[in-house]
PDB file of C-alpha atoms in Angstrom:
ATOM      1  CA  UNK A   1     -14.702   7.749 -26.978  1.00  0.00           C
ATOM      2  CA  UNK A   2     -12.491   9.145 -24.751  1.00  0.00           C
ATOM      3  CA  UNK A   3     -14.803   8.069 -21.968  1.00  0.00           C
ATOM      4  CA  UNK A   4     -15.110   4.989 -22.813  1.00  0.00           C
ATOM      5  CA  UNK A   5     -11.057   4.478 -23.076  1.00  0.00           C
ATOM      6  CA  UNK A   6     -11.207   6.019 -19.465  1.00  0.00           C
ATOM      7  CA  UNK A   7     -13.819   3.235 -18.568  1.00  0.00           C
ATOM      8  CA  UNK A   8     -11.690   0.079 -19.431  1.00  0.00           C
ATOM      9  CA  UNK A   9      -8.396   1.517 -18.397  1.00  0.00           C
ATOM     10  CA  UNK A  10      -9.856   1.992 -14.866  1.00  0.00           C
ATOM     11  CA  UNK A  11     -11.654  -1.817 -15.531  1.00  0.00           C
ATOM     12  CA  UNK A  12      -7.973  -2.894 -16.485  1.00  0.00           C
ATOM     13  CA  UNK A  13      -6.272  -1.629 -12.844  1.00  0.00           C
ATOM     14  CA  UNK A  14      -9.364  -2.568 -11.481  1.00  0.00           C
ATOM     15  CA  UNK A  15      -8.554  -6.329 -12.534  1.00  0.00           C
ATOM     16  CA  UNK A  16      -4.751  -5.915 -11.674  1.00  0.00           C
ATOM     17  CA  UNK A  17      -5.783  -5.079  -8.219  1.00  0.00           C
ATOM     18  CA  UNK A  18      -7.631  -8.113  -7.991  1.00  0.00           C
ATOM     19  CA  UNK A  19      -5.268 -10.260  -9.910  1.00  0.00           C
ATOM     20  CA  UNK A  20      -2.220  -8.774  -7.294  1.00  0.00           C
ATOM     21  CA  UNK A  21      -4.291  -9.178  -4.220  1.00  0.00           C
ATOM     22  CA  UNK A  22      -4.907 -12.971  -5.142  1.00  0.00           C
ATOM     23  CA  UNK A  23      -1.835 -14.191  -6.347  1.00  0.00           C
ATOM     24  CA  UNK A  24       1.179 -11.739  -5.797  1.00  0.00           C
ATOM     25  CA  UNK A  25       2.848  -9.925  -9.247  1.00  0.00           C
ATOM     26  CA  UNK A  26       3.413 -13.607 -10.941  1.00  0.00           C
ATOM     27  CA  UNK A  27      -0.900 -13.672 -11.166  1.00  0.00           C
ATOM     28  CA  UNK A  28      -0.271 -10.407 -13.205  1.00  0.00           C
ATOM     29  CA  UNK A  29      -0.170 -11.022 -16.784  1.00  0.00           C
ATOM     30  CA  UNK A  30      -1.767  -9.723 -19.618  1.00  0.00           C
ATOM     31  CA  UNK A  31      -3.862 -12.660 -21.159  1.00  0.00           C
ATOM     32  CA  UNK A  32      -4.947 -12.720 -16.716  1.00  0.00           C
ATOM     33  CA  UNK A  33      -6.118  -9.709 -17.775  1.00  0.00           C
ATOM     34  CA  UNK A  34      -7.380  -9.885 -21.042  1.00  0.00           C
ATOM     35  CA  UNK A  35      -9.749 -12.339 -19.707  1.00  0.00           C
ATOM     36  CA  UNK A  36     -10.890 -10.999 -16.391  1.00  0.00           C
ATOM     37  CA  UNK A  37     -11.868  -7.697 -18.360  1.00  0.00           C
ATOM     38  CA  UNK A  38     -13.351  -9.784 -21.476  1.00  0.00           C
ATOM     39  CA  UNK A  39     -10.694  -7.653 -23.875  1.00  0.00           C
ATOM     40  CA  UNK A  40      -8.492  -9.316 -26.475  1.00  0.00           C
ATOM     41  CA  UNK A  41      -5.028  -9.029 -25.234  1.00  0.00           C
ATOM     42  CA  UNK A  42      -4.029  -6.865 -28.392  1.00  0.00           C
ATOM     43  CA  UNK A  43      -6.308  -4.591 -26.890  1.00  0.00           C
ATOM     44  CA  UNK A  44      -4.555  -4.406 -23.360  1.00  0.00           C
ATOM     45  CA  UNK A  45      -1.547  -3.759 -24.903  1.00  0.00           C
ATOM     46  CA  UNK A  46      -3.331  -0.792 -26.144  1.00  0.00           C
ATOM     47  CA  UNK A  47      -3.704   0.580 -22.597  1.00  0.00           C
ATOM     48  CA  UNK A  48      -0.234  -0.618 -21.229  1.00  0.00           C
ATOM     49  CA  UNK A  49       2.859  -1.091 -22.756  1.00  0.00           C
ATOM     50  CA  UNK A  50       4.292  -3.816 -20.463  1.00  0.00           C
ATOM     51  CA  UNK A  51       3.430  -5.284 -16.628  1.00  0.00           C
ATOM     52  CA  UNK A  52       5.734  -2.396 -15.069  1.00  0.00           C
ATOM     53  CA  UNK A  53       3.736   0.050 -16.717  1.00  0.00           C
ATOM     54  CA  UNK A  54       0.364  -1.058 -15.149  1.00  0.00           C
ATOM     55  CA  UNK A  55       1.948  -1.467 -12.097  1.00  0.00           C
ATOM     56  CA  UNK A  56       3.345   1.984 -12.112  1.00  0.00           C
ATOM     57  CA  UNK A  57      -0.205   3.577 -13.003  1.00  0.00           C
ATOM     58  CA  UNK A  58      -1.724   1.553  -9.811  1.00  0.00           C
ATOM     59  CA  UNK A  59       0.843   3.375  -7.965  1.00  0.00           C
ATOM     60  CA  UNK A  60       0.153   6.590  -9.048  1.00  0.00           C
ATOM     61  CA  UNK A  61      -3.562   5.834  -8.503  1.00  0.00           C
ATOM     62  CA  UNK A  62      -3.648   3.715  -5.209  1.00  0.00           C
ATOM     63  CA  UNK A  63      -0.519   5.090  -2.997  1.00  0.00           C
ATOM     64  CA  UNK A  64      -1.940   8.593  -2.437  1.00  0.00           C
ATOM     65  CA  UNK A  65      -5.389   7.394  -1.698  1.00  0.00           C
ATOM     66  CA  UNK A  66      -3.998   4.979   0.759  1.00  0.00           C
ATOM     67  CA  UNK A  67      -1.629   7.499   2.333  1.00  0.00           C
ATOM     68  CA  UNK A  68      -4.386  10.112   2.396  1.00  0.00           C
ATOM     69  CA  UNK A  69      -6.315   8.022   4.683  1.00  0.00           C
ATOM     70  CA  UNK A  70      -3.728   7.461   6.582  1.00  0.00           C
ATOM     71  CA  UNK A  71      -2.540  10.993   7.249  1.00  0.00           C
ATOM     72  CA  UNK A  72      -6.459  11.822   7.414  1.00  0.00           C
ATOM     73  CA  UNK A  73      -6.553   9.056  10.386  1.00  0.00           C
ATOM     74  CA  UNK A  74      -3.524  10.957  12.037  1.00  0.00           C
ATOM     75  CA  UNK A  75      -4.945  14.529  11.249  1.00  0.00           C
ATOM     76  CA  UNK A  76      -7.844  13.733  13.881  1.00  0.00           C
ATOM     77  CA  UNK A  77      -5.528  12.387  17.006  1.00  0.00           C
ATOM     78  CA  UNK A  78      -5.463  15.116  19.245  1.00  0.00           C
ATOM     79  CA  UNK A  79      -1.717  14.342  20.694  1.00  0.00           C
ATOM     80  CA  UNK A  80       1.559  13.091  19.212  1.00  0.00           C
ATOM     81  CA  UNK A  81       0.868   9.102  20.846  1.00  0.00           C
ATOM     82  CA  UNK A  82      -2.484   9.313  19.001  1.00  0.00           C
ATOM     83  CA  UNK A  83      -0.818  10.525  15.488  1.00  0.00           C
ATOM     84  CA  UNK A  84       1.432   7.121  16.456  1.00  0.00           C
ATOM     85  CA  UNK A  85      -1.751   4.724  16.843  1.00  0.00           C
ATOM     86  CA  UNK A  86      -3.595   6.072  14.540  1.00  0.00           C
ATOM     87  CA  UNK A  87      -0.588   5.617  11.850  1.00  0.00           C
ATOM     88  CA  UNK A  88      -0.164   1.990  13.020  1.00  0.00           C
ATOM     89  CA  UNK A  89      -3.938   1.141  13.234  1.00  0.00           C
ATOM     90  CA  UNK A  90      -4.923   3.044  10.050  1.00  0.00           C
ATOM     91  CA  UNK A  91      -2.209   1.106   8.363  1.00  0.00           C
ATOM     92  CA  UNK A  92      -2.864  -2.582   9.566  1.00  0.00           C
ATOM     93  CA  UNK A  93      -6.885  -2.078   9.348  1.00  0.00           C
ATOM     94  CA  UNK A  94      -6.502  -1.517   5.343  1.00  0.00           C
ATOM     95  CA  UNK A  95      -4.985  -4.728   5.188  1.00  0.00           C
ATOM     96  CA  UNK A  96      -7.848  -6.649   3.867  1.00  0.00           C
ATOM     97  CA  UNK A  97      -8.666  -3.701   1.109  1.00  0.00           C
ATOM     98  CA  UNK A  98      -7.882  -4.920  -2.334  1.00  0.00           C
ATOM     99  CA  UNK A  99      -5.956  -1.841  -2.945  1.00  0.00           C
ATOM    100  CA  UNK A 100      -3.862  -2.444  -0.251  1.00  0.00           C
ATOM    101  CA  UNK A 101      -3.246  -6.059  -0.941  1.00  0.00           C
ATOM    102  CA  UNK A 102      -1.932  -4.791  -4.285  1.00  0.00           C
ATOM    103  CA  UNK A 103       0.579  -2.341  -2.746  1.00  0.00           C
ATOM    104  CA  UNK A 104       1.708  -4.837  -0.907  1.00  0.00           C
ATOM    105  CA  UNK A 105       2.313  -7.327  -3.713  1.00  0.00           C
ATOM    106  CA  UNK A 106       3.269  -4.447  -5.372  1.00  0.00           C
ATOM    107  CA  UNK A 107       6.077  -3.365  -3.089  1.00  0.00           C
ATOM    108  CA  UNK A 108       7.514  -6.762  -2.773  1.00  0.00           C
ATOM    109  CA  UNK A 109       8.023  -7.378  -6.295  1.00  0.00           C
ATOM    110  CA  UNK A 110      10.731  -6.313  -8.754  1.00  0.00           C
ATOM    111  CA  UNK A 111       9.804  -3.132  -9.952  1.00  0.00           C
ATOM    112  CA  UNK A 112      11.257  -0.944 -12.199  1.00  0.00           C
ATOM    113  CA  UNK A 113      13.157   2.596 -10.575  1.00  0.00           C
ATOM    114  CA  UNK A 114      10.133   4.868 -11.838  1.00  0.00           C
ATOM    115  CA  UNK A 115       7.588   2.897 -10.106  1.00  0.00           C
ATOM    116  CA  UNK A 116      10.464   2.371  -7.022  1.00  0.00           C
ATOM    117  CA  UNK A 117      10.401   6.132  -7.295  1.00  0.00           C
ATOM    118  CA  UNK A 118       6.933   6.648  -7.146  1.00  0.00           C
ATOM    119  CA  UNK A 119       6.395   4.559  -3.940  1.00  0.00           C
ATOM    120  CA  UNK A 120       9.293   5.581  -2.376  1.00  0.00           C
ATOM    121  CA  UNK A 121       8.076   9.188  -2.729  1.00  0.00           C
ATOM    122  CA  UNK A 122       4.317   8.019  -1.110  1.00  0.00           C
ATOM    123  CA  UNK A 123       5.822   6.022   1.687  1.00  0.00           C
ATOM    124  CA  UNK A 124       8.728   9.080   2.522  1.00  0.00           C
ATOM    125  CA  UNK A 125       5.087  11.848   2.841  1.00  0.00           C
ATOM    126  CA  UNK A 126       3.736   8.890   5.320  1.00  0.00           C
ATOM    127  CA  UNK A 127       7.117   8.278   7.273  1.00  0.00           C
ATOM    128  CA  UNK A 128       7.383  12.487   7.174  1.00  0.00           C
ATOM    129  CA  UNK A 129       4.011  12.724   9.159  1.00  0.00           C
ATOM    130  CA  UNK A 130       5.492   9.960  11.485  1.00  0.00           C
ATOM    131  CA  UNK A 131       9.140  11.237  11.799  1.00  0.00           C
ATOM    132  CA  UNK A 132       7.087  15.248  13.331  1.00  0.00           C
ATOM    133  CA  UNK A 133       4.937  13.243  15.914  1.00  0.00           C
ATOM    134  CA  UNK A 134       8.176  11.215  17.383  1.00  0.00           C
ATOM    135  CA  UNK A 135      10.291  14.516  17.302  1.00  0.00           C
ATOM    136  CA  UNK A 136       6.869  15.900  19.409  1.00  0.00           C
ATOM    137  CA  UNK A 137       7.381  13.026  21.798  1.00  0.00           C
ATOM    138  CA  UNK A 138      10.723  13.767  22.797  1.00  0.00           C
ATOM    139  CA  UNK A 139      12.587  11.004  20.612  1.00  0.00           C
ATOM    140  CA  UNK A 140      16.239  12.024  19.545  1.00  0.00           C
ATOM    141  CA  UNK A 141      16.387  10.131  16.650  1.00  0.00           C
ATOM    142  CA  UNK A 142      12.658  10.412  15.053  1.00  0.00           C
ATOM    143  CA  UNK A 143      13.697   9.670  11.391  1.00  0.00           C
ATOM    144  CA  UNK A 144      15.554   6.384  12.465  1.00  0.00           C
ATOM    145  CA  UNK A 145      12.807   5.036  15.235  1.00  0.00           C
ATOM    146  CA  UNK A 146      10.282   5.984  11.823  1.00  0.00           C
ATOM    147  CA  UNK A 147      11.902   3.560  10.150  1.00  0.00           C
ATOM    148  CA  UNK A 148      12.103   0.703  12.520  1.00  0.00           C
ATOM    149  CA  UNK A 149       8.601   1.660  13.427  1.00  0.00           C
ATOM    150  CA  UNK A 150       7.472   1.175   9.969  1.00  0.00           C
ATOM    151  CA  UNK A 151       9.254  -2.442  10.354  1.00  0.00           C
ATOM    152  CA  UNK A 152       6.724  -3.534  12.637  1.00  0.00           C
ATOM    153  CA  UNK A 153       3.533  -2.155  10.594  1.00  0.00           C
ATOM    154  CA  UNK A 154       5.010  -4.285   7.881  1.00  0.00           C
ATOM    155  CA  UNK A 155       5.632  -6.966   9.644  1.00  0.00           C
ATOM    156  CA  UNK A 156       2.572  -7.100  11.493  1.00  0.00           C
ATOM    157  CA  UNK A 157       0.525  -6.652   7.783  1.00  0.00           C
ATOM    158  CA  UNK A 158       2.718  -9.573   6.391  1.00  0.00           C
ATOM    159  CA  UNK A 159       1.399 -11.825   9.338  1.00  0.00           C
ATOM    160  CA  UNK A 160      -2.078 -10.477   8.712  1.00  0.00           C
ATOM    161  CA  UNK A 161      -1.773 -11.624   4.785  1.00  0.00           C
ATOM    162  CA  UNK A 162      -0.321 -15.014   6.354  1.00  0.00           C
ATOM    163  CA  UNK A 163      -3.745 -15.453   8.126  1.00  0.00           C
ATOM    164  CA  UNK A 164      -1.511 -16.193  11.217  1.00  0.00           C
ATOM    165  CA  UNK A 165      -2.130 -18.204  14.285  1.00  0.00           C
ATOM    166  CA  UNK A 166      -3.574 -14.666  16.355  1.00  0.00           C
ATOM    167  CA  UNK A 167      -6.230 -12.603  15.315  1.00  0.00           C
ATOM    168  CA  UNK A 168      -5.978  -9.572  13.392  1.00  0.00           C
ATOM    169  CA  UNK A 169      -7.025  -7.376  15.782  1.00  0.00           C
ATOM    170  CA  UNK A 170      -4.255  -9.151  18.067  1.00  0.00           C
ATOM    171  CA  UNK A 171      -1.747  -8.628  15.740  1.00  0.00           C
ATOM    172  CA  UNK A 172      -3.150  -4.864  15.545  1.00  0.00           C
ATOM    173  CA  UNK A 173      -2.889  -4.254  19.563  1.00  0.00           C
ATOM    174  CA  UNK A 174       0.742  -5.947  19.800  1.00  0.00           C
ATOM    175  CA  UNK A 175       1.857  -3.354  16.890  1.00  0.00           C
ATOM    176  CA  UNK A 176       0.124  -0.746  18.247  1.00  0.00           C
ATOM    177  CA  UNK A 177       1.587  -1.872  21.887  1.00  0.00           C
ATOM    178  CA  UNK A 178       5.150  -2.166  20.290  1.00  0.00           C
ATOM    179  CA  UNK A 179       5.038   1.184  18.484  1.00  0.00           C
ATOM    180  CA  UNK A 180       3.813   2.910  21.908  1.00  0.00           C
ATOM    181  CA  UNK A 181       5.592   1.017  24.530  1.00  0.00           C
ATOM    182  CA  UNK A 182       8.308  -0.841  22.769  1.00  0.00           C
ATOM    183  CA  UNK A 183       8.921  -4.569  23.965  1.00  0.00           C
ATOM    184  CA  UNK A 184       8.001  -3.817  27.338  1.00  0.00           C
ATOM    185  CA  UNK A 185       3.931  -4.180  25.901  1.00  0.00           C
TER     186      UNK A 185
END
């Protein structure tokens, strides 16, 4: 039994995934996914008490995954400018992964502070890992230039999601340009 339980629950985040990566957090509902995972809704409610309490499982499930491969993309640069790519590239080429689609939605939506928590606490081990290879490269104020560094993986993601104008692998090389290079390009 408990198998099975284990089975739908991971059918039910598998449907919020999909359900967040289409439509953003309104697209999440429970009769959404009642009927995407052919349950009755009593039965979701089972599984989840409320929207903010799937939402924090897919957190718990999908952040470290997605931050492992991107510290596991950094891990194998052999200098601090490679750790910097690789955290930019790594990043933007997840973009069209359903998981990450949903961590996006997920992070742009009104959430409540335990699942604010939780993400904070997966982005802050990513932006650690950043904040060591800018303090390697000489910068005096690693933690801040992290953060504004960040700003342009998000940004550049956000006009990936648009389906903007340029290419993604454009939009990749400018980031990756910006982070290394700055406006100069």
């Amino acid at each position: 039994m408990a198998e099975h339980r284990s089975m739908q629950r991971g059918a039910l985040l598998d449907a919020a995934r999909t359900l967040l990566s289409e439509g953003g957090t309104e697209a999440l509902t429970f009769p959404a996914l009642a009927e995407r995972t052919g349950l009755a809704r009593s039965s979701v409610y089972e599984y989840f008490r409320s929207r903010a309490a799937v939402v924090q499982e897919l957190c718990e499930v999908d952040f470290p995954v997605w931050a492992a491969e991107v510290s596991a993309a950094m891990e194998r640069a052999a200098d601090p400018e490679g750790k910097v790519e690789a955290y930019v590239r790594e990043q933007l080429s997840l973009v069209g992964d359903r998981r990450h689609r949903a961590v996006v939605a997920i992070s742009a939506s009104e959430l409540d502070s335990g699942a604010r928590e939780k993400i904070r606490a997966a982005h802050g081990g990513l932006v650690a890992m950043i904040v060591e290879a800018l303090g390697e490269m000489g910068h005096e104020e690693p933690r801040l230039a992290a953060m504004l560094l960040q700003g342009v993986v998000d940004a550049a993601v956000r006009r990936i999601e648009l389906g903007a104008a340029e290419d993604p692998t454009a939009i990749t090389e400018a980031a990756v340009s910006m982070a290394l290079r700055g406006v100069r390009g």
